[in-house]
Short mmCIF file of C-alpha atoms in Angstrom, two decimals:
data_model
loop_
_atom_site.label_atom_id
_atom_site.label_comp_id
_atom_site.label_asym_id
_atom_site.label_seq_id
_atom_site.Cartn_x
_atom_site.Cartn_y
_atom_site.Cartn_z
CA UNK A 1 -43.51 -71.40 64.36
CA UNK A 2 -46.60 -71.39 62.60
CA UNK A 3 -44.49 -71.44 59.06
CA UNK A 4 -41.89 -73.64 59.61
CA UNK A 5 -43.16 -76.27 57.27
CA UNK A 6 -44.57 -73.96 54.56
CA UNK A 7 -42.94 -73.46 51.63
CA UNK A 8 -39.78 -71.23 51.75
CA UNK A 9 -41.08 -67.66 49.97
CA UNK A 10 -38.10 -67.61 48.15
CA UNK A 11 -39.29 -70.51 46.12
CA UNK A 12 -42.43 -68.88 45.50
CA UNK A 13 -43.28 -68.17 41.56
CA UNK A 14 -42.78 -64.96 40.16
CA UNK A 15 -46.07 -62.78 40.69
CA UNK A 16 -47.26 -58.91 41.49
CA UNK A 17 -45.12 -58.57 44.12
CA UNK A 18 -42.22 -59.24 42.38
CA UNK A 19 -43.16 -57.79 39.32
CA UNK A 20 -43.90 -54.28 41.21
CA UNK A 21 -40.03 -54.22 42.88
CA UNK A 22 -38.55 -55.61 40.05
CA UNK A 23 -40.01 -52.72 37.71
CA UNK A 24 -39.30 -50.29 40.95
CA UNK A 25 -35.90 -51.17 41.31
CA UNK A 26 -35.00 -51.11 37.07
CA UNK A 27 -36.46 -47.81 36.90
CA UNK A 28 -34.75 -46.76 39.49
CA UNK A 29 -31.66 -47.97 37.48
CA UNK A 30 -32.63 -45.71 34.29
CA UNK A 31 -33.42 -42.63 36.59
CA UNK A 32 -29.70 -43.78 38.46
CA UNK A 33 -28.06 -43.72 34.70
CA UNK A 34 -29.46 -40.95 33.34
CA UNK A 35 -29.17 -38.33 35.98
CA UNK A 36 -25.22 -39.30 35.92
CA UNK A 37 -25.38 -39.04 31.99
CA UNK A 38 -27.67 -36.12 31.61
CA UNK A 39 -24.47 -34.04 33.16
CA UNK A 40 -22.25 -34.18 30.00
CA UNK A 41 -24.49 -32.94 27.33
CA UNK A 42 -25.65 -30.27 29.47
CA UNK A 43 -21.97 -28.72 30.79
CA UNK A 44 -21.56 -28.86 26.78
CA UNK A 45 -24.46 -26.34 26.76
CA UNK A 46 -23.51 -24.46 29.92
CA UNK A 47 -19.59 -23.94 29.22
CA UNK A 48 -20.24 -20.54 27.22
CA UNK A 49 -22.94 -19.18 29.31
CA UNK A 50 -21.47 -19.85 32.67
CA UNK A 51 -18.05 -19.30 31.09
CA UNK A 52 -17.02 -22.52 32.39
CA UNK A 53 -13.22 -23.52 32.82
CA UNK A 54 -11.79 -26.68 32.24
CA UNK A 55 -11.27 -26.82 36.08
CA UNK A 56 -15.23 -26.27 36.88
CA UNK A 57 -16.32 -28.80 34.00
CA UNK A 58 -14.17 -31.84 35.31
CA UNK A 59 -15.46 -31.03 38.77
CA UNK A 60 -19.22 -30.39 38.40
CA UNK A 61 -18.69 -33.94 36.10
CA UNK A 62 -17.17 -35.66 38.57
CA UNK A 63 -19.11 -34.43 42.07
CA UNK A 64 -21.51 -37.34 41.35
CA UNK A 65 -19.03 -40.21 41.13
CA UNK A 66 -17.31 -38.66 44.28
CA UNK A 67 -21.12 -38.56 45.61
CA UNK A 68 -21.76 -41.83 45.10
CA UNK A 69 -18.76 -43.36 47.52
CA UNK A 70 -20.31 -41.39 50.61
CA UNK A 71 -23.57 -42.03 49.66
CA UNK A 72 -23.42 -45.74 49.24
CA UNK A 73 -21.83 -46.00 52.51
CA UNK A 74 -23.97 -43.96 54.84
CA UNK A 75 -27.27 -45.61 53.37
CA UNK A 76 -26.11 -49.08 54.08
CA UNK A 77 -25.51 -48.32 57.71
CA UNK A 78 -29.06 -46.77 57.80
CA UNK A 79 -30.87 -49.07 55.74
CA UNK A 80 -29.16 -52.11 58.00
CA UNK A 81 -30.55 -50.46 61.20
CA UNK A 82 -34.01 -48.96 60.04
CA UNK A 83 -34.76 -50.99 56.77
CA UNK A 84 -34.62 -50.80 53.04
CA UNK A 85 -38.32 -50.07 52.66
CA UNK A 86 -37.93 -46.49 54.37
CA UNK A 87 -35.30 -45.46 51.47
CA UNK A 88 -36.64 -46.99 49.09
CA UNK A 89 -38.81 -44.23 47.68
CA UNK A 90 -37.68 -41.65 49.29
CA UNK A 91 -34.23 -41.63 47.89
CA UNK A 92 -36.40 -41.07 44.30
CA UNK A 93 -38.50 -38.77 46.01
CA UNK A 94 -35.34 -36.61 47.05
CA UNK A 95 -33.92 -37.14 43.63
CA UNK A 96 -36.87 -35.04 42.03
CA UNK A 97 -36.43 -32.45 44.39
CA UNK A 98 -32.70 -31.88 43.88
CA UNK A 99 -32.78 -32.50 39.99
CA UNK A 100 -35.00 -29.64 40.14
CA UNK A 101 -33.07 -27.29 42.52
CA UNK A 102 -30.73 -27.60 39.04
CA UNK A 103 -32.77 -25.49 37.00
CA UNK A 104 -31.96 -22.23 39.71
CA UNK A 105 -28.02 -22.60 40.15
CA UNK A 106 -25.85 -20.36 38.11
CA UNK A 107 -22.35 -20.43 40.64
CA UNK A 108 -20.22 -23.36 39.16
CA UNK A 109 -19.56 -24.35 42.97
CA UNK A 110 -23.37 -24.78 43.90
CA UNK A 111 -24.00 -26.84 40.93
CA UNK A 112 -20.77 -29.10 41.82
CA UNK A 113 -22.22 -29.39 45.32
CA UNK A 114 -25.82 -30.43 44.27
CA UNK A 115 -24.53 -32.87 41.60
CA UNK A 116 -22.55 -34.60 44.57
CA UNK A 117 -25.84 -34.57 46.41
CA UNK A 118 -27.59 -36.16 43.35
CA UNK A 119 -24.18 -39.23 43.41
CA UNK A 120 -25.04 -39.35 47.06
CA UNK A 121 -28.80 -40.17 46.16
CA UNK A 122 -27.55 -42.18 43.39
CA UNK A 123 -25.45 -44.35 45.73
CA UNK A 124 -27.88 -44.84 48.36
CA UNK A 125 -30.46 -46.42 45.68
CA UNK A 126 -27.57 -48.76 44.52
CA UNK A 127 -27.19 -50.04 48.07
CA UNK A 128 -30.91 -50.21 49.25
CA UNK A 129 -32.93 -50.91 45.71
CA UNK A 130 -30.81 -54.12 44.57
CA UNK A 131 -30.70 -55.66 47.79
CA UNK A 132 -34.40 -55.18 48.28
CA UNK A 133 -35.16 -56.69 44.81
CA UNK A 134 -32.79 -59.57 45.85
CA UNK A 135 -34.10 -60.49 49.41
CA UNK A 136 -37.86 -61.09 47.56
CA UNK A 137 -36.91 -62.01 44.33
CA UNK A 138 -37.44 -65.75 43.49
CA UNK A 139 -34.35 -68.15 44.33
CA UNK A 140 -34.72 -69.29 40.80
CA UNK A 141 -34.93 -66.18 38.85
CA UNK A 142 -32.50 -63.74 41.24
CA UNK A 143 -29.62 -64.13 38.83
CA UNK A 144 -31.28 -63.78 35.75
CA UNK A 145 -33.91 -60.45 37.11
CA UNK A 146 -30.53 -59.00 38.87
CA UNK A 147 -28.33 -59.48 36.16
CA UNK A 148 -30.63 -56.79 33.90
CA UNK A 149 -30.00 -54.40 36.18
CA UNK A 150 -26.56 -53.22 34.05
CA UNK A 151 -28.53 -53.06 30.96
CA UNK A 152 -31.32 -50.66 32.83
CA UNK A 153 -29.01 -48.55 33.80
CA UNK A 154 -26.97 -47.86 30.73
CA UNK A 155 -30.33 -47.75 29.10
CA UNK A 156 -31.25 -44.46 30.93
CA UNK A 157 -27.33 -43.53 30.71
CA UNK A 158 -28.01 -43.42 27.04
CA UNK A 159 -31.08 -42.06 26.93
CA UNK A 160 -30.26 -38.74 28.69
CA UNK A 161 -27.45 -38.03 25.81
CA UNK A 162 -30.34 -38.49 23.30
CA UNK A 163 -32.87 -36.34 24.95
CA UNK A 164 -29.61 -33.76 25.77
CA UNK A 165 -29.21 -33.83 21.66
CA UNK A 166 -32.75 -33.50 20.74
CA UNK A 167 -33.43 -30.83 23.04
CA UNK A 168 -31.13 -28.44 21.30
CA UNK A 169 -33.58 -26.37 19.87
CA UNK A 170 -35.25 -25.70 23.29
CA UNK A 171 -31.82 -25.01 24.35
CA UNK A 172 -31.51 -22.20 21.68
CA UNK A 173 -35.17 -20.76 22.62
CA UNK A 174 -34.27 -20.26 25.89
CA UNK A 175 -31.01 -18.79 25.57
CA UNK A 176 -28.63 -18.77 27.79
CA UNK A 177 -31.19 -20.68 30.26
CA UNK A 178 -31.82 -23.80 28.29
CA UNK A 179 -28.97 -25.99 29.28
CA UNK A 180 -30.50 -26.23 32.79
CA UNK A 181 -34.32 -27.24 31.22
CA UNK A 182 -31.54 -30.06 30.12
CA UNK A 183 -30.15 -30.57 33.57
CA UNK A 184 -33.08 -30.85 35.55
CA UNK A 185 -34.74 -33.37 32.53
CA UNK A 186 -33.68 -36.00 35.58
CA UNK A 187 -36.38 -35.32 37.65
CA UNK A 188 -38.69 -37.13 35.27
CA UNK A 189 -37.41 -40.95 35.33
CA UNK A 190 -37.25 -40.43 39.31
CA UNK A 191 -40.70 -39.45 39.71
CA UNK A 192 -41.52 -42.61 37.02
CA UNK A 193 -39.44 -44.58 39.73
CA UNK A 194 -41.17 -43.08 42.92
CA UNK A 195 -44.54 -43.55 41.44
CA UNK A 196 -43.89 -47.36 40.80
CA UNK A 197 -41.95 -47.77 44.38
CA UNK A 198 -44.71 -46.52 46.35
CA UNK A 199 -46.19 -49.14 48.79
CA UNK A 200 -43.25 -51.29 48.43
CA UNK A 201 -42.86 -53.63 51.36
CA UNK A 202 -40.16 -54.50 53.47
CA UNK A 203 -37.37 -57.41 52.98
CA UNK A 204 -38.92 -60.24 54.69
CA UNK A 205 -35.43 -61.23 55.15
CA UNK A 206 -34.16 -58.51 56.96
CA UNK A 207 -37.38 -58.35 59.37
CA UNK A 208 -35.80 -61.93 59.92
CA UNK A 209 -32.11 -60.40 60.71
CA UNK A 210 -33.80 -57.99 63.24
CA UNK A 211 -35.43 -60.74 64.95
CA UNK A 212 -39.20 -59.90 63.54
CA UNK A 213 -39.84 -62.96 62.23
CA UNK A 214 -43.59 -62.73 62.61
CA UNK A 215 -43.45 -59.19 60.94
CA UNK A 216 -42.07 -61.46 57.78
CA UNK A 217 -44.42 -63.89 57.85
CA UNK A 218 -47.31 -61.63 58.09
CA UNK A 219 -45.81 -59.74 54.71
CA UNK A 220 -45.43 -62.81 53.33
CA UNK A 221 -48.83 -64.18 53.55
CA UNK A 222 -50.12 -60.90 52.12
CA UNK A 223 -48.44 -60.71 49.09
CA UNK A 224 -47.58 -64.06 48.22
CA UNK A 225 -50.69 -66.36 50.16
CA UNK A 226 -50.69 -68.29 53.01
CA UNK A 227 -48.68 -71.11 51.57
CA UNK A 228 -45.56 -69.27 52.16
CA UNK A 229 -43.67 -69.15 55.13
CA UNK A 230 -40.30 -68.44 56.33
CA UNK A 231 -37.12 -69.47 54.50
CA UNK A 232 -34.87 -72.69 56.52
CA UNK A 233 -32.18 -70.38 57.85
CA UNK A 234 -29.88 -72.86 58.50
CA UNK A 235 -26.22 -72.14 59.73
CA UNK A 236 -25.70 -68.31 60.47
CA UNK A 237 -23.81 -66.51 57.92
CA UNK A 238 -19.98 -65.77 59.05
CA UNK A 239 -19.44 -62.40 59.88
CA UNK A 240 -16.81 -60.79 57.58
CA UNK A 241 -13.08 -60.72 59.11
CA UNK A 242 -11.15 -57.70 58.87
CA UNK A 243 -9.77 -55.71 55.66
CA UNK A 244 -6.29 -56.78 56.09
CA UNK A 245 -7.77 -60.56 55.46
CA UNK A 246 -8.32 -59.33 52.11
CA UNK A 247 -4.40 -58.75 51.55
CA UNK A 248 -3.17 -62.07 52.83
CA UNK A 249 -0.53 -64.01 51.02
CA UNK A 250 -3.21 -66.55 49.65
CA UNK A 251 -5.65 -63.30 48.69
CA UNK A 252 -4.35 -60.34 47.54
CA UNK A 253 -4.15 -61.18 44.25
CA UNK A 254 -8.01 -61.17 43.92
CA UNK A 255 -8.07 -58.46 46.06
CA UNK A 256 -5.73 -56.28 43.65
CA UNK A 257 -7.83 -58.05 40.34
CA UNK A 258 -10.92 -57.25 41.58
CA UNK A 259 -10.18 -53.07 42.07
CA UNK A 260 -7.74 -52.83 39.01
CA UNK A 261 -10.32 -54.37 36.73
CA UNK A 262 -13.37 -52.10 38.02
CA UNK A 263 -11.29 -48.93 38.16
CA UNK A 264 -9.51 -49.16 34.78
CA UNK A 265 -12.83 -49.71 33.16
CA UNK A 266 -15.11 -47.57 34.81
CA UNK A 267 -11.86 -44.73 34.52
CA UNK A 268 -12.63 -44.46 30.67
CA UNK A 269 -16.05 -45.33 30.47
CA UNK A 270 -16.99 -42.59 32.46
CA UNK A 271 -14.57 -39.95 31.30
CA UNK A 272 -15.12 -40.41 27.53
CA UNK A 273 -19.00 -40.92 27.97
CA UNK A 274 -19.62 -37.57 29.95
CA UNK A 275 -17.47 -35.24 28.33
CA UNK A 276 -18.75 -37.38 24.56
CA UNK A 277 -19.13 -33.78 22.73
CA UNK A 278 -15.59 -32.52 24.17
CA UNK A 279 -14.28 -35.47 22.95
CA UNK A 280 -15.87 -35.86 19.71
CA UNK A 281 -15.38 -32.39 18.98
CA UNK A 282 -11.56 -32.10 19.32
CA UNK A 283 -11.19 -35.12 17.76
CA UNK A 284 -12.62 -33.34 14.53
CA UNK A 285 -15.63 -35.88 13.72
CA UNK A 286 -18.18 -34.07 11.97
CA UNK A 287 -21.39 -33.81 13.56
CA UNK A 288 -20.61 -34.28 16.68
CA UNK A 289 -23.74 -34.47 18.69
CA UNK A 290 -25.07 -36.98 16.28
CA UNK A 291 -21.87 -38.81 16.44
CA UNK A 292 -22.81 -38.75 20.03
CA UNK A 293 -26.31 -40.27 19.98
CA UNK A 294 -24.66 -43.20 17.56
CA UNK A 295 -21.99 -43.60 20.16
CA UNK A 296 -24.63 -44.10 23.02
CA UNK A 297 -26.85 -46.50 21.51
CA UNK A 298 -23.69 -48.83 20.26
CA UNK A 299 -23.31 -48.19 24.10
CA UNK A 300 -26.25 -49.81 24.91
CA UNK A 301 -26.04 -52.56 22.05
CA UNK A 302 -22.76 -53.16 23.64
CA UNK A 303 -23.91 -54.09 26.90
CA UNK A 304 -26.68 -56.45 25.83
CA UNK A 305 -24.39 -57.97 23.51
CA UNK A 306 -22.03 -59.08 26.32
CA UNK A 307 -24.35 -59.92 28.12
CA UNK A 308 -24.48 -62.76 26.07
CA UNK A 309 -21.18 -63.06 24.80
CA UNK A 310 -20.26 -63.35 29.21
CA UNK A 311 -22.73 -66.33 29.51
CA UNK A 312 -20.92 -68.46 26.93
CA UNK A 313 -17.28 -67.66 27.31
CA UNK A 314 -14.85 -67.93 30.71
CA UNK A 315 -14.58 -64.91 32.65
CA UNK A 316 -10.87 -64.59 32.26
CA UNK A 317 -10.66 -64.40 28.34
CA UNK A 318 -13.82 -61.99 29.04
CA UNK A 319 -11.68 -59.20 30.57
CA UNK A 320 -8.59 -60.06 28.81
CA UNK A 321 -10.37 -59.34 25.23
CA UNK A 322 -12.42 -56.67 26.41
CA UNK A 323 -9.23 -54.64 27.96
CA UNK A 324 -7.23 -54.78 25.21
CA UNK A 325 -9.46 -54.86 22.09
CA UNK A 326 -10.65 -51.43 23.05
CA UNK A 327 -7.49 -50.06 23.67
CA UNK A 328 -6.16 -51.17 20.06
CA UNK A 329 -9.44 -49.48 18.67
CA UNK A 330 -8.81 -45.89 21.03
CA UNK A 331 -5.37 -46.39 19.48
CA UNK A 332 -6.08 -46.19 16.10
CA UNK A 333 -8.23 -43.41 16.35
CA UNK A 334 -5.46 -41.50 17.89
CA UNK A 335 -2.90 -42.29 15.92
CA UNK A 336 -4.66 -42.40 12.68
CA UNK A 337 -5.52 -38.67 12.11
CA UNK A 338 -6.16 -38.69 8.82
CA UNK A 339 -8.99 -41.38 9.08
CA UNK A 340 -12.44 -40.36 6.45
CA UNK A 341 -15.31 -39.72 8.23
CA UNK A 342 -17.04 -43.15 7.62
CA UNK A 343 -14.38 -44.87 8.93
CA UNK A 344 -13.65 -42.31 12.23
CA UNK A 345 -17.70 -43.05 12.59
CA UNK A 346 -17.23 -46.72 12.27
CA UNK A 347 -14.48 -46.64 14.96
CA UNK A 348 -16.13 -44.68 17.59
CA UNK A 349 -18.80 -47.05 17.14
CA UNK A 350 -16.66 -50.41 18.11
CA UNK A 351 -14.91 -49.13 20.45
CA UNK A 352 -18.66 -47.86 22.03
CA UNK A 353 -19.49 -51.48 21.50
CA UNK A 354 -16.18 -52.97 23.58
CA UNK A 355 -16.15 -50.42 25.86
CA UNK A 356 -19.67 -51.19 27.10
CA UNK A 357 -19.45 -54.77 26.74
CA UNK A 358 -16.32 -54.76 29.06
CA UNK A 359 -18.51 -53.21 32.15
CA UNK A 360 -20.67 -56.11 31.96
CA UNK A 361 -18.75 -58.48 34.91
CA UNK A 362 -18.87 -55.74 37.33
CA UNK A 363 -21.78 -56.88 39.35
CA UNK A 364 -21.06 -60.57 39.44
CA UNK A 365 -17.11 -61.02 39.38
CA UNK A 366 -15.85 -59.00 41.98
CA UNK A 367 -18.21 -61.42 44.31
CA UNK A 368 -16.94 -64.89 42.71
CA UNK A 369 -13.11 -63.32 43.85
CA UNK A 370 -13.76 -63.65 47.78
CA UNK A 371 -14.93 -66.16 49.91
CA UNK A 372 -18.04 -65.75 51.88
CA UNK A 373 -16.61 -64.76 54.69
CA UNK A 374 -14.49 -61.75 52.61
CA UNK A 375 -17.27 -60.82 50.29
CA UNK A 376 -19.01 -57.95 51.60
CA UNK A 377 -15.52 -56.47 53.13
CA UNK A 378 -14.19 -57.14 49.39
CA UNK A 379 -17.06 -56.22 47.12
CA UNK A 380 -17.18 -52.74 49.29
CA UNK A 381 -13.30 -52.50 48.92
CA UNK A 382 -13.71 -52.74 44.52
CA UNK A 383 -16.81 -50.07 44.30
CA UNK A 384 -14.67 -47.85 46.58
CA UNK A 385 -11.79 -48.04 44.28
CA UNK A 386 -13.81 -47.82 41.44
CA UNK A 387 -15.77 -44.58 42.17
CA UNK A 388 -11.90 -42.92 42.40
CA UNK A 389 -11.54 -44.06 38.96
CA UNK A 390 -14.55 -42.83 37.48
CA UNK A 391 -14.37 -39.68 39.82
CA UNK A 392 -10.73 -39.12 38.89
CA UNK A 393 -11.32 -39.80 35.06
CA UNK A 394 -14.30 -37.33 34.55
CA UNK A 395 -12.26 -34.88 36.83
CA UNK A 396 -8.66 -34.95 35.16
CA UNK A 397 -10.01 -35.27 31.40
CA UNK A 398 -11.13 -32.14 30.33
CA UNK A 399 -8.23 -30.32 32.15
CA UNK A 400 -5.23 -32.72 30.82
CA UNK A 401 -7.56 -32.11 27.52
CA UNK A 402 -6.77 -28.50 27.63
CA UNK A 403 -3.39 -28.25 28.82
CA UNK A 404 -1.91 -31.28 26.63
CA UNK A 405 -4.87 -31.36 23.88
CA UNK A 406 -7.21 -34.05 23.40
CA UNK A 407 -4.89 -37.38 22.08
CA UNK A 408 -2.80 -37.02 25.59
CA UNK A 409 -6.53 -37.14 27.80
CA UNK A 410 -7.04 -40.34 25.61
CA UNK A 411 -3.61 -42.06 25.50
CA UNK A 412 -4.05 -41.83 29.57
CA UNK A 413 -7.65 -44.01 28.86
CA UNK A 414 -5.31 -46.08 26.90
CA UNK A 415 -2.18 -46.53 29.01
CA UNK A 416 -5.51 -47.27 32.18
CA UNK A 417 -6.95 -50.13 30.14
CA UNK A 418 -3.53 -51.77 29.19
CA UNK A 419 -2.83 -51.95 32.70
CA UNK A 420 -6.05 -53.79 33.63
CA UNK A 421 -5.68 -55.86 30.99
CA UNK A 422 -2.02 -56.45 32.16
CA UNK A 423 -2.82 -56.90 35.90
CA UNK A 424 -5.81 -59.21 34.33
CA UNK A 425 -3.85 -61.58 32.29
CA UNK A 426 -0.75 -61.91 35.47
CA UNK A 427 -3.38 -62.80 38.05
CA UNK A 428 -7.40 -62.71 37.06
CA UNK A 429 -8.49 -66.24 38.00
CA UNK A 430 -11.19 -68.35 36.22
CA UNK A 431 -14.33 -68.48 37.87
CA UNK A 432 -16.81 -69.50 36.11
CA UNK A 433 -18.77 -72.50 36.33
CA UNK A 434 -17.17 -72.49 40.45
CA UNK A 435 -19.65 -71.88 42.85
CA UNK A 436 -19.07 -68.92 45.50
CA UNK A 437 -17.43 -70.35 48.65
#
């Protein structure tokens, strides 16, 4: 073959290419995050004019993270047979069109379906956007480029409760119509995204896969130079075994570490994020919404903050510290009722901070728990388990808020992260500084 003994594109240096689906795939991350934050803020609007119950909240919340489980199935079995490049901007392009459809839904129902449309959306990007970015990002920089991806997305997570909050006055001009200008505020990032994505190429490796190998090469002289050929295969990858591989006696304990950590952290992340004014507002902290928009950007703090904190410390003590320092801090704040303003402000902020920080090891440690030949069976296994918990959480909260008040939702956030933390410190192995298998 005619670039056998070029050099592998994959050791190519960083350059327009890359820079175009790296910014493409992190804005699609921020239009990801806040279309699945923007919810929250706006059912806080919508509750009196749609005369919302606590029922209809937790579901229209949670249709998304139900959304995203189908979603992220159904577009890996396309994008495996026709191609990430199809989806790629398309998926944004279809996100405009339903964040818009929004802004004319008034039956509680309706809106609950279209937000599980918008998860659905939402978990097809997560499936075809970071692959793509990691099949032609550099060999050298794929870590570093893929691990920003987190901090992208809670970036536009955070963002969408800020806008939410400082679009309050155009939610009291329009009346009873303004918390879906709020709702359909998502359309914007994805258009940002679309616009980028456009003219995106296609994986050179998976042209390889489907046996186009000149189809590769002829992208990759065109966007990297002639220089550049195909990458030395070298042995086949093993196909993954089956699921109950993943529950044998010398594997189930990863198996059971890897979904108990994701779902107890994504449970109360989600839950306490999205319904933020419910929560802030039962919990008698004055000022709420501005409470809110402090809370959000110690979110985002949070995140970048571990991010470090994760490169310098072992992944076990990671989760164990994580787990349990922000239950302590959701216990105090229940327990301690009487607590001044300052200091209830202080402690939403921390536990914002912990919280965040704790999501940080969900896109690298669930893959360092299985062997090659278990990894894409187990990965797929955790982000299954892990929607439940975030669906589940943003589903049950505001209903056990209203039938038990507010301090019984969150002492069922707390009694969630004890138990990771407890499953964590039986069985979560070290992995850093191991290679994957």
């Amino acid at each position: 073959m005619s670039g056998a003994r070029q050099i592998s594109f994959e050791d190519a240096p960083f350059s327009a290419i890359h820079k175009k689906i790296t910014a493409g795939t992190f804005m699609g991350q921020i239009s990801d995050g806040y279309t699945l934050g923007i919810v929250g803020i706006s059912l806080n609007y919508a509750m009196e004019p749609l005369g919302l119950t606590s029922f209809w909240m937790g579901l229209i919340g949670a249709g998304s993270m139900f959304g995203i489980f189908f979603g992220s199935l159904l577009a890996g079995i396309t994008a495996d047979k026709i191609g990430r490049r199809p989806l790629y901007a398309s998926l944004m392009l279809l996100t405009a069109i339903v964040s818009v459809l929004q802004f004319f839904l008034s039956d509680p129902l309706l809106i609950a379906i279209v937000r599980f449309v918008l998860g659905m959306l939402i978990g097809a990007d997560y499936t075809v956007g970071i692959p793509l970015l990691s099949e032609w990002a550099p060999a050298k920089k794929r870590a570093g480029i893929l691990g920003w991806l987190l901090v992208f997305w809670t970036i536009g997570y955070c963002i969408s409760y800020i806008v939410g909050f400082f679009m309050e006055g155009f939610v009291a001009a329009f009346g009873n119509d303004g918390w879906r200008l709020v709702l359909c505020t998502s359309v914007v990032p994805s258009l940002i995204a679309l616009l980028i994505r456009f003219g995106t190429p296609e994986s050179p490796l998976w042209h390889i896969a489907k046996g186009r190998s000149q189809e590769a090469l002829a992208n990759i002289h065109v966007y990297l130079g002639n220089q550049y050929g195909l990458p030395d295969r070298g042995e086949e990858k093993p196909a993954s075994t089956s699921w109950f591989a993943l529950f044998a006696p010398e594997q189930w304990r990863n198996t059971v570490v890897s979904g108990v950590f994701f779902f107890a952290q994504v449970l109360p992340f989600f839950a306490i994020s999205i319904f933020l004014p419910l929560v802030l507002t039962k919990m008698n902290i004055q000022n709420p919404n501005a409470s809110g928009v402090l809370y959000n950007v110690f979110t985002l703090i949070g995140v970048l903050v571990g991010l470090w904190v994760y490169g310098i410390t072992t992944r076990r003590a990671y989760l164990l510290w994580t787990f349990y320092v922000s239950a302590a801090i959701l216990t105090v704040m229940i327990l301690w009722t009487s607590m001044s303003p300052l200091v209830a402000l202080i402690m939403i902020t921390a536990f914002a901070l912990v919280l965040a920080a704790s999501i940080v090891p969900e896109f690298s440690y669930p893959a360092e728990l299985f062997p090659t030949e278990l990894r894409g069976s187990g990965v797929g296994l955790t982000i299954a388990i892990s929607r439940f918990g975030a669906g589940g959480g943003t589903f049950l909260l505001p209903i056990v808020s209203e039938q038990f008040g507010i301090h019984m939702a969150l002492w069922c956030c707390v009694i969630t992260l004890l138990f990771g933390g407890i499953i964590c410190h039986m069985w979560a192995p070290e992995t850093s500084g191991r290679g994957k298998k």
